[in-house]
Structures are given as structure tokens and as C-alpha cells.
MMTF fields as JSON, N, C-alpha, C and O atoms, coordinates in Angstrom:
{
  "mmtfVersion": "1.0.0",
  "mmtfProducer": "UNKNOWN",
  "numBonds": 311,
  "numAtoms": 312,
  "numGroups": 78,
  "numChains": 1,
  "numModels": 1,
  "chainsPerModel": [1],
  "groupsPerChain": [78],
  "chainIdList": ["A"],
  "bondAtomList": [4, 2, 8, 6, 12, 10, 16, 14, 20, 18, 24, 22, 28, 26, 32, 30, 36, 34, 40, 38, 44, 42, 48, 46, 52, 50, 56, 54, 60, 58, 64, 62, 68, 66, 72, 70, 76, 74, 80, 78, 84, 82, 88, 86, 92, 90, 96, 94, 100, 98, 104, 102, 108, 106, 112, 110, 116, 114, 120, 118, 124, 122, 128, 126, 132, 130, 136, 134, 140, 138, 144, 142, 148, 146, 152, 150, 156, 154, 160, 158, 164, 162, 168, 166, 172, 170, 176, 174, 180, 178, 184, 182, 188, 186, 192, 190, 196, 194, 200, 198, 204, 202, 208, 206, 212, 210, 216, 214, 220, 218, 224, 222, 228, 226, 232, 230, 236, 234, 240, 238, 244, 242, 248, 246, 252, 250, 256, 254, 260, 258, 264, 262, 268, 266, 272, 270, 276, 274, 280, 278, 284, 282, 288, 286, 292, 290, 296, 294, 300, 298, 304, 302, 308, 306],
  "bondOrderList": [1, 1, 1, 1, 1, 1, 1, 1, 1, 1, 1, 1, 1, 1, 1, 1, 1, 1, 1, 1, 1, 1, 1, 1, 1, 1, 1, 1, 1, 1, 1, 1, 1, 1, 1, 1, 1, 1, 1, 1, 1, 1, 1, 1, 1, 1, 1, 1, 1, 1, 1, 1, 1, 1, 1, 1, 1, 1, 1, 1, 1, 1, 1, 1, 1, 1, 1, 1, 1, 1, 1, 1, 1, 1, 1, 1, 1],
  "groupList": [{"groupName": "MET", "atomNameList": ["N", "CA", "C", "O"], "elementList": ["N", "C", "C", "O"], "formalChargeList": [0, 0, 0, 0], "bondAtomList": [1, 0, 2, 1, 3, 2], "bondOrderList": [1, 1, 2], "singleLetterCode": "M", "chemCompType": "L-PEPTIDE LINKING"}, {"groupName": "GLN", "atomNameList": ["N", "CA", "C", "O"], "elementList": ["N", "C", "C", "O"], "formalChargeList": [0, 0, 0, 0], "bondAtomList": [1, 0, 2, 1, 3, 2], "bondOrderList": [1, 1, 2], "singleLetterCode": "Q", "chemCompType": "L-PEPTIDE LINKING"}, {"groupName": "SER", "atomNameList": ["N", "CA", "C", "O"], "elementList": ["N", "C", "C", "O"], "formalChargeList": [0, 0, 0, 0], "bondAtomList": [1, 0, 2, 1, 3, 2], "bondOrderList": [1, 1, 2], "singleLetterCode": "S", "chemCompType": "L-PEPTIDE LINKING"}, {"groupName": "TRP", "atomNameList": ["N", "CA", "C", "O"], "elementList": ["N", "C", "C", "O"], "formalChargeList": [0, 0, 0, 0], "bondAtomList": [1, 0, 2, 1, 3, 2], "bondOrderList": [1, 1, 2], "singleLetterCode": "W", "chemCompType": "L-PEPTIDE LINKING"}, {"groupName": "HIS", "atomNameList": ["N", "CA", "C", "O"], "elementList": ["N", "C", "C", "O"], "formalChargeList": [0, 0, 0, 0], "bondAtomList": [1, 0, 2, 1, 3, 2], "bondOrderList": [1, 1, 2], "singleLetterCode": "H", "chemCompType": "L-PEPTIDE LINKING"}, {"groupName": "GLU", "atomNameList": ["N", "CA", "C", "O"], "elementList": ["N", "C", "C", "O"], "formalChargeList": [0, 0, 0, 0], "bondAtomList": [1, 0, 2, 1, 3, 2], "bondOrderList": [1, 1, 2], "singleLetterCode": "E", "chemCompType": "L-PEPTIDE LINKING"}, {"groupName": "ALA", "atomNameList": ["N", "CA", "C", "O"], "elementList": ["N", "C", "C", "O"], "formalChargeList": [0, 0, 0, 0], "bondAtomList": [1, 0, 2, 1, 3, 2], "bondOrderList": [1, 1, 2], "singleLetterCode": "A", "chemCompType": "L-PEPTIDE LINKING"}, {"groupName": "THR", "atomNameList": ["N", "CA", "C", "O"], "elementList": ["N", "C", "C", "O"], "formalChargeList": [0, 0, 0, 0], "bondAtomList": [1, 0, 2, 1, 3, 2], "bondOrderList": [1, 1, 2], "singleLetterCode": "T", "chemCompType": "L-PEPTIDE LINKING"}, {"groupName": "ARG", "atomNameList": ["N", "CA", "C", "O"], "elementList": ["N", "C", "C", "O"], "formalChargeList": [0, 0, 0, 0], "bondAtomList": [1, 0, 2, 1, 3, 2], "bondOrderList": [1, 1, 2], "singleLetterCode": "R", "chemCompType": "L-PEPTIDE LINKING"}, {"groupName": "PRO", "atomNameList": ["N", "CA", "C", "O"], "elementList": ["N", "C", "C", "O"], "formalChargeList": [0, 0, 0, 0], "bondAtomList": [1, 0, 2, 1, 3, 2], "bondOrderList": [1, 1, 2], "singleLetterCode": "P", "chemCompType": "L-PEPTIDE LINKING"}, {"groupName": "ILE", "atomNameList": ["N", "CA", "C", "O"], "elementList": ["N", "C", "C", "O"], "formalChargeList": [0, 0, 0, 0], "bondAtomList": [1, 0, 2, 1, 3, 2], "bondOrderList": [1, 1, 2], "singleLetterCode": "I", "chemCompType": "L-PEPTIDE LINKING"}, {"groupName": "LYS", "atomNameList": ["N", "CA", "C", "O"], "elementList": ["N", "C", "C", "O"], "formalChargeList": [0, 0, 0, 0], "bondAtomList": [1, 0, 2, 1, 3, 2], "bondOrderList": [1, 1, 2], "singleLetterCode": "K", "chemCompType": "L-PEPTIDE LINKING"}, {"groupName": "TYR", "atomNameList": ["N", "CA", "C", "O"], "elementList": ["N", "C", "C", "O"], "formalChargeList": [0, 0, 0, 0], "bondAtomList": [1, 0, 2, 1, 3, 2], "bondOrderList": [1, 1, 2], "singleLetterCode": "Y", "chemCompType": "L-PEPTIDE LINKING"}, {"groupName": "VAL", "atomNameList": ["N", "CA", "C", "O"], "elementList": ["N", "C", "C", "O"], "formalChargeList": [0, 0, 0, 0], "bondAtomList": [1, 0, 2, 1, 3, 2], "bondOrderList": [1, 1, 2], "singleLetterCode": "V", "chemCompType": "L-PEPTIDE LINKING"}, {"groupName": "CYS", "atomNameList": ["N", "CA", "C", "O"], "elementList": ["N", "C", "C", "O"], "formalChargeList": [0, 0, 0, 0], "bondAtomList": [1, 0, 2, 1, 3, 2], "bondOrderList": [1, 1, 2], "singleLetterCode": "C", "chemCompType": "L-PEPTIDE LINKING"}, {"groupName": "ASP", "atomNameList": ["N", "CA", "C", "O"], "elementList": ["N", "C", "C", "O"], "formalChargeList": [0, 0, 0, 0], "bondAtomList": [1, 0, 2, 1, 3, 2], "bondOrderList": [1, 1, 2], "singleLetterCode": "D", "chemCompType": "L-PEPTIDE LINKING"}, {"groupName": "ASN", "atomNameList": ["N", "CA", "C", "O"], "elementList": ["N", "C", "C", "O"], "formalChargeList": [0, 0, 0, 0], "bondAtomList": [1, 0, 2, 1, 3, 2], "bondOrderList": [1, 1, 2], "singleLetterCode": "N", "chemCompType": "L-PEPTIDE LINKING"}, {"groupName": "LEU", "atomNameList": ["N", "CA", "C", "O"], "elementList": ["N", "C", "C", "O"], "formalChargeList": [0, 0, 0, 0], "bondAtomList": [1, 0, 2, 1, 3, 2], "bondOrderList": [1, 1, 2], "singleLetterCode": "L", "chemCompType": "L-PEPTIDE LINKING"}, {"groupName": "GLY", "atomNameList": ["N", "CA", "C", "O"], "elementList": ["N", "C", "C", "O"], "formalChargeList": [0, 0, 0, 0], "bondAtomList": [1, 0, 2, 1, 3, 2], "bondOrderList": [1, 1, 2], "singleLetterCode": "G", "chemCompType": "PEPTIDE LINKING"}, {"groupName": "PHE", "atomNameList": ["N", "CA", "C", "O"], "elementList": ["N", "C", "C", "O"], "formalChargeList": [0, 0, 0, 0], "bondAtomList": [1, 0, 2, 1, 3, 2], "bondOrderList": [1, 1, 2], "singleLetterCode": "F", "chemCompType": "L-PEPTIDE LINKING"}],
  "groupTypeList": [0, 1, 2, 3, 4, 5, 5, 6, 7, 8, 6, 7, 3, 6, 2, 9, 1, 1, 10, 11, 6, 1, 12, 8, 2, 6, 2, 13, 14, 15, 10, 16, 8, 13, 13, 17, 16, 10, 18, 18, 16, 11, 12, 8, 17, 13, 13, 5, 13, 8, 12, 8, 6, 18, 10, 13, 3, 13, 11, 19, 13, 6, 15, 4, 6, 1, 12, 15, 11, 10, 15, 13, 5, 7, 13, 16, 18, 12],
  "groupIdList": [1, 2, 3, 4, 5, 6, 7, 8, 9, 10, 11, 12, 13, 14, 15, 16, 17, 18, 19, 20, 21, 22, 23, 24, 25, 26, 27, 28, 29, 30, 31, 32, 33, 34, 35, 36, 37, 38, 39, 40, 41, 42, 43, 44, 45, 46, 47, 48, 49, 50, 51, 52, 53, 54, 55, 56, 57, 58, 59, 60, 61, 62, 63, 64, 65, 66, 67, 68, 69, 70, 71, 72, 73, 74, 75, 76, 77, 78],
  "secStructList": [7, 2, 2, 2, 2, 2, 2, 2, 2, 2, 7, 7, 7, 7, 1, 2, 2, 2, 2, 6, 6, 6, 7, 6, 6, 7, 7, 7, 7, 5, 6, 6, 5, 7, 3, 3, 3, 3, 6, 6, 6, 6, 3, 3, 3, 3, 7, 7, 5, 7, 1, 1, 1, 7, 7, 5, 7, 7, 7, 3, 3, 3, 7, 2, 2, 2, 2, 6, 6, 1, 7, 6, 6, 6, 7, 7, 7, 7],
  "xCoordList": [-9.229, -7.649, -7.236, -6.224, -7.775, -7.862, -8.323, -7.72, -9.039, -9.321, -7.877, -7.182, -7.803, -6.517, -5.31, -4.379, -5.042, -3.554, -3.803, -2.762, -5.133, -4.997, -4.616, -3.969, -4.992, -4.548, -3.718, -3.096, -2.778, -1.853, -0.844, -0.105, -0.939, 0.13, 0.107, 0.936, -1.482, -0.836, -0.528, -0.039, -0.976, -0.032, 1.033, 2.09, 0.956, 2.526, 2.795, 3.219, 2.511, 2.713, 4.198, 5.042, 4.389, 5.494, 5.289, 5.614, 4.864, 4.681, 3.757, 2.87, 4.012, 2.719, 1.338, 0.286, 1.534, 0.609, -0.624, -1.589, -0.087, -0.598, -1.477, -2.587, -0.953, -1.545, -2.67, -3.685, -2.415, -3.51, -4.455, -5.661, -3.907, -5.396, -6.145, -7.343, -5.316, -6.551, -6.697, -6.24, -7.03, -7.498, -7.273, -6.32, -8.175, -8.692, -8.265, -7.726, -8.732, -8.99, -7.502, -7.452, -6.322, -5.256, -4.099, -3.8, -3.93, -3.034, -1.289, -0.557, -1.027, 0.589, 1.43, 1.089, 2.271, 2.833, 4.455, 5.202, 4.791, 6.335, 6.549, 5.678, 7.373, 8.115, 7.37, 6.88, 7.557, 7.48, 6.593, 6.361, 5.853, 4.883, 3.393, 3.248, 2.339, 1.104, 0.045, 0.591, -1.238, -2.059, -2.996, -3.264, -3.685, -5.118, -6.212, -5.955, -8.107, -8.045, -9.335, -10.047, -9.651, -9.823, -10.838, -10.902, -11.808, -13.182, -14.059, -14.488, -14.113, -15.4, -14.959, -15.706, -13.688, -12.881, -12.647, -12.051, -13.192, -13.472, -11.879, -11.559, -10.645, -9.163, -8.37, -8.549, -7.094, -6.683, -4.9, -4.264, -4.416, -3.879, -2.301, -2.191, -1.281, 0.055, 0.793, 0.924, 1.379, 2.531, 4.025, 4.165, 4.836, 5.564, 5.844, 5.944, 6.032, 6.232, 7.748, 8.144, 8.474, 9.25, 9.028, 8.507, 9.206, 7.924, 8.916, 8.48, 10.434, 11.372, 11.799, 12.154, 11.88, 11.824, 10.099, 9.933, 8.865, 7.891, 6.884, 5.795, 8.184, 7.303, 6.428, 6.813, 5.775, 5.415, 4.767, 4.242, 5.154, 5.488, 4.305, 4.156, 3.812, 2.417, 3.278, 3.98, 3.033, 4.026, 3.042, 3.457, 1.504, 0.513, -0.923, -1.346, -1.422, -3.188, -4.073, -4.322, -4.46, -5.601, -6.623, -6.511, -7.664, -8.495, -8.332, -7.299, -8.741, -8.832, -7.769, -6.544, -8.867, -8.049, -7.026, -6.372, -6.543, -4.792, -3.88, -2.656, -4.483, -4.048, -3.767, -2.605, -4.132, -4.214, -3.065, -2.764, -2.67, -1.647, -0.044, 0.931, -0.009, 1.426, 2.188, 1.511, 3.448, 3.848, 3.663, 4.38, 2.622, 3.248, 4.549, 4.771, 5.1, 6.213, 7.548, 8.528, 7.295, 8.626, 7.839, 8.57, 6.591, 5.612, 6.412, 6.836, 6.798, 7.406, 6.838, 7.646, 5.295, 4.914, 3.433, 2.955, 2.82, 1.248, 0.729, -0.475],
  "yCoordList": [-77.666, -77.347, -75.987, -75.993, -74.933, -73.747, -73.957, -73.532, -74.4, -74.584, -75.645, -75.334, -76.512, -76.986, -76.238, -76.696, -75.23, -75.234, -73.93, -73.766, -73.11, -72.052, -72.806, -72.271, -74.349, -74.777, -75.128, -75.075, -75.682, -76.402, -74.819, -74.681, -74.104, -72.623, -72.057, -71.486, -72.572, -71.88, -72.946, -72.73, -74.567, -75.33, -75.394, -74.836, -75.874, -76.119, -77.939, -78.395, -78.659, -79.683, -80.521, -80.923, -80.678, -81.626, -82.824, -83.122, -83.714, -84.889, -85.416, -84.696, -86.986, -87.377, -87.809, -88.225, -87.657, -88.074, -87.185, -87.585, -85.431, -84.63, -84.327, -83.799, -84.633, -84.238, -85.447, -85.308, -86.624, -87.283, -86.977, -87.223, -86.514, -85.995, -85.113, -84.972, -84.204, -82.99, -83.67, -83.013, -84.383, -85.383, -86.53, -87.122, -87.006, -88.594, -89.685, -90.775, -88.862, -89.811, -89.63, -89.722, -89.376, -89.073, -90.685, -91.421, -90.643, -91.842, -91.433, -90.808, -91.992, -91.671, -92.486, -93.645, -92.477, -94.012, -93.978, -94.938, -92.866, -93.076, -92.132, -91.267, -91.892, -90.559, -88.92, -88.091, -88.884, -87.871, -87.663, -86.497, -88.807, -89.058, -89.029, -89.323, -88.499, -87.892, -88.279, -88.046, -88.774, -88.687, -88.6, -89.205, -87.478, -86.844, -86.706, -86.531, -86.906, -87.035, -85.633, -85.285, -84.956, -83.604, -83.967, -84.944, -82.946, -82.124, -83.562, -84.198, -83.795, -84.902, -86.304, -87.071, -86.426, -87.998, -88.14, -89.141, -86.959, -87.366, -86.96, -87.21, -86.478, -86.581, -86.682, -86.425, -87.187, -87.321, -86.783, -86.917, -86.038, -85.745, -85.711, -85.497, -85.966, -86.605, -85.713, -84.98, -85.53, -84.205, -84.991, -86.055, -84.038, -84.502, -83.526, -82.393, -83.678, -83.284, -82.509, -82.942, -81.866, -81.834, -81.219, -80.12, -81.47, -80.992, -80.034, -79.039, -80.472, -79.403, -78.153, -77.316, -77.761, -76.815, -76.138, -74.963, -76.952, -76.484, -76.243, -75.72, -77.091, -76.974, -78.423, -79.564, -78.249, -78.796, -78.645, -77.813, -79.792, -80.441, -80.919, -82.109, -80.279, -80.808, -81.784, -81.27, -82.993, -83.953, -84.562, -85.1, -84.814, -85.513, -84.95, -84.707, -84.87, -84.22, -84.68, -84.011, -85.951, -86.039, -86.989, -87.43, -87.691, -88.161, -90.157, -90.718, -90.554, -92.164, -92.539, -92.608, -92.717, -93.675, -93.553, -94.466, -91.888, -91.865, -91.79, -91.662, -91.866, -92.037, -93.879, -94.101, -94.473, -95.629, -96.795, -97.987, -95.165, -95.992, -95.454, -95.464, -94.881, -94.119, -94.863, -95.467, -94.666, -94.902, -93.73, -92.737, -93.805, -92.901, -92.123, -90.995, -93.126, -92.746, -92.456, -92.303, -92.381, -92.094, -91.163, -90.459, -91.003, -89.408, -88.722, -88.68, -87.971, -86.534, -85.441, -84.846, -85.164, -84.697, -84.984, -85.822, -84.264, -84.563, -83.709, -83.751],
  "zCoordList": [-21.05, -20.867, -20.341, -19.64, -20.529, -19.876, -18.452, -17.466, -18.44, -16.841, -16.121, -15.154, -16.699, -16.064, -16.232, -15.569, -16.913, -17.523, -15.876, -15.239, -15.313, -14.476, -13.432, -12.532, -13.359, -11.684, -11.988, -10.927, -12.965, -12.813, -12.61, -11.636, -13.328, -13.056, -11.499, -10.792, -11.293, -9.451, -8.455, -7.346, -9.123, -8.233, -7.233, -7.529, -6.301, -5.792, -5.565, -4.503, -6.581, -6.524, -5.699, -6.5, -4.731, -4.47, -4.246, -3.096, -4.877, -5.134, -6.24, -6.697, -6.78, -7.59, -6.618, -7.103, -5.482, -4.641, -3.907, -3.256, -4.376, -3.955, -5.743, -5.812, -6.571, -7.878, -7.94, -8.623, -7.183, -7.365, -6.167, -6.189, -5.303, -4.036, -4.743, -4.496, -6.009, -6.302, -7.723, -8.659, -7.894, -9.464, -9.371, -9.878, -8.671, -7.544, -9.5, -9.696, -10.27, -11.698, -12.444, -13.67, -11.684, -12.558, -12.349, -11.41, -13.086, -13.012, -12.822, -13.589, -11.635, -11.871, -12.678, -12.442, -13.435, -14.287, -14.055, -14.245, -13.67, -13.469, -12.437, -12.533, -11.423, -10.549, -10.95, -10.183, -12.706, -13.112, -14.032, -14.35, -14.712, -15.79, -14.751, -13.565, -15.875, -14.99, -16.182, -17.261, -16.35, -16.989, -16.2, -15.162, -16.984, -16.688, -17.96, -19.152, -17.004, -17.684, -18.344, -17.402, -19.53, -19.646, -20.43, -21.177, -20.179, -21.089, -21.22, -22.182, -19.361, -18.802, -19.53, -20.139, -19.329, -19.944, -21.491, -21.89, -22.603, -23.852, -23.77, -24.932, -23.112, -23.689, -22.851, -21.66, -23.508, -21.994, -22.37, -23.416, -20.799, -20.847, -19.922, -18.715, -20.822, -20.113, -20.049, -21.03, -19.089, -18.398, -17.603, -17.001, -17.905, -17.414, -16.492, -16.962, -15.047, -13.528, -13.362, -12.28, -13.728, -12.148, -11.052, -11.241, -10.019, -8.813, -7.926, -7.347, -7.871, -7.174, -7.848, -7.019, -9.037, -10.501, -10.269, -10.596, -9.694, -9.826, -11.554, -11.788, -12.676, -13.95, -14.477, -14.218, -14.889, -15.792, -17.62, -18.36, -17.629, -19.289, -20.394, -20.673, -20.75, -21.484, -22.842, -23.713, -22.727, -23.636, -24.204, -25.23, -23.976, -25.196, -24.618, -23.488, -25.849, -25.418, -26.707, -27.709, -26.413, -27.236, -27.256, -26.112, -27.832, -27.762, -26.832, -27.196, -26.366, -25.695, -27.396, -27.492, -28.547, -29.397, -29.846, -30.349, -29.706, -30.212, -28.631, -28.647, -27.623, -26.502, -26.524, -26.867, -26.393, -26.529, -27.611, -27.666, -28.506, -29.7, -29.18, -29.931, -27.397, -27.645, -26.056, -25.224, -25.957, -25.034, -24.046, -24.172, -22.95, -22.162, -21.37, -20.928, -21.444, -20.528, -20.826, -20.098, -22.844, -23.578, -24.511, -25.207, -24.679, -25.699, -25.314, -24.159, -26.367, -26.246, -27.327, -28.04, -27.446, -28.694, -28.552, -27.788, -29.302, -29.436, -30.265, -30.521]
}
């Protein structure tokens, strides 16, 4: 998580495609939501990105079993 946070802080992503280019295993769920594999694919991280503003919000982080119980497009907490 720490490594991802540092990378995200430095990033200047302008589109979901740029995130996908940096993290090939990322899943773009809608225009603003992205799911990333964290910790050697032990955890899932759901973020909401506002590209023009340069803001990334963590919406959810948990293991795969917990991830399977959520709706990626509406989850708003972990």
C-alpha cells in the first residue's frame, strides 16, 4: 500500500488508460473507478479518480473474499 501511495502521489494520470498502462492488471470499472491488485495480488484496492483535478480517493481495500461482496461502482468505505 505504501509503495502504491507514493506512486499515486507522484502520478499525473489524465485518463484511465494511463493507469492501465502503468498497472497492467488494473481493471477500469467505469470512467472514474479503478480496481488494483495490491500486495502480490493478496488484496484489492478500489479507487475513484478525478483526472482533471489530480485527486485519487481510496474507496475500498480488502482481501479477495471481501472484495467479492461489494459493488465496485458504489462502494464508499472499507
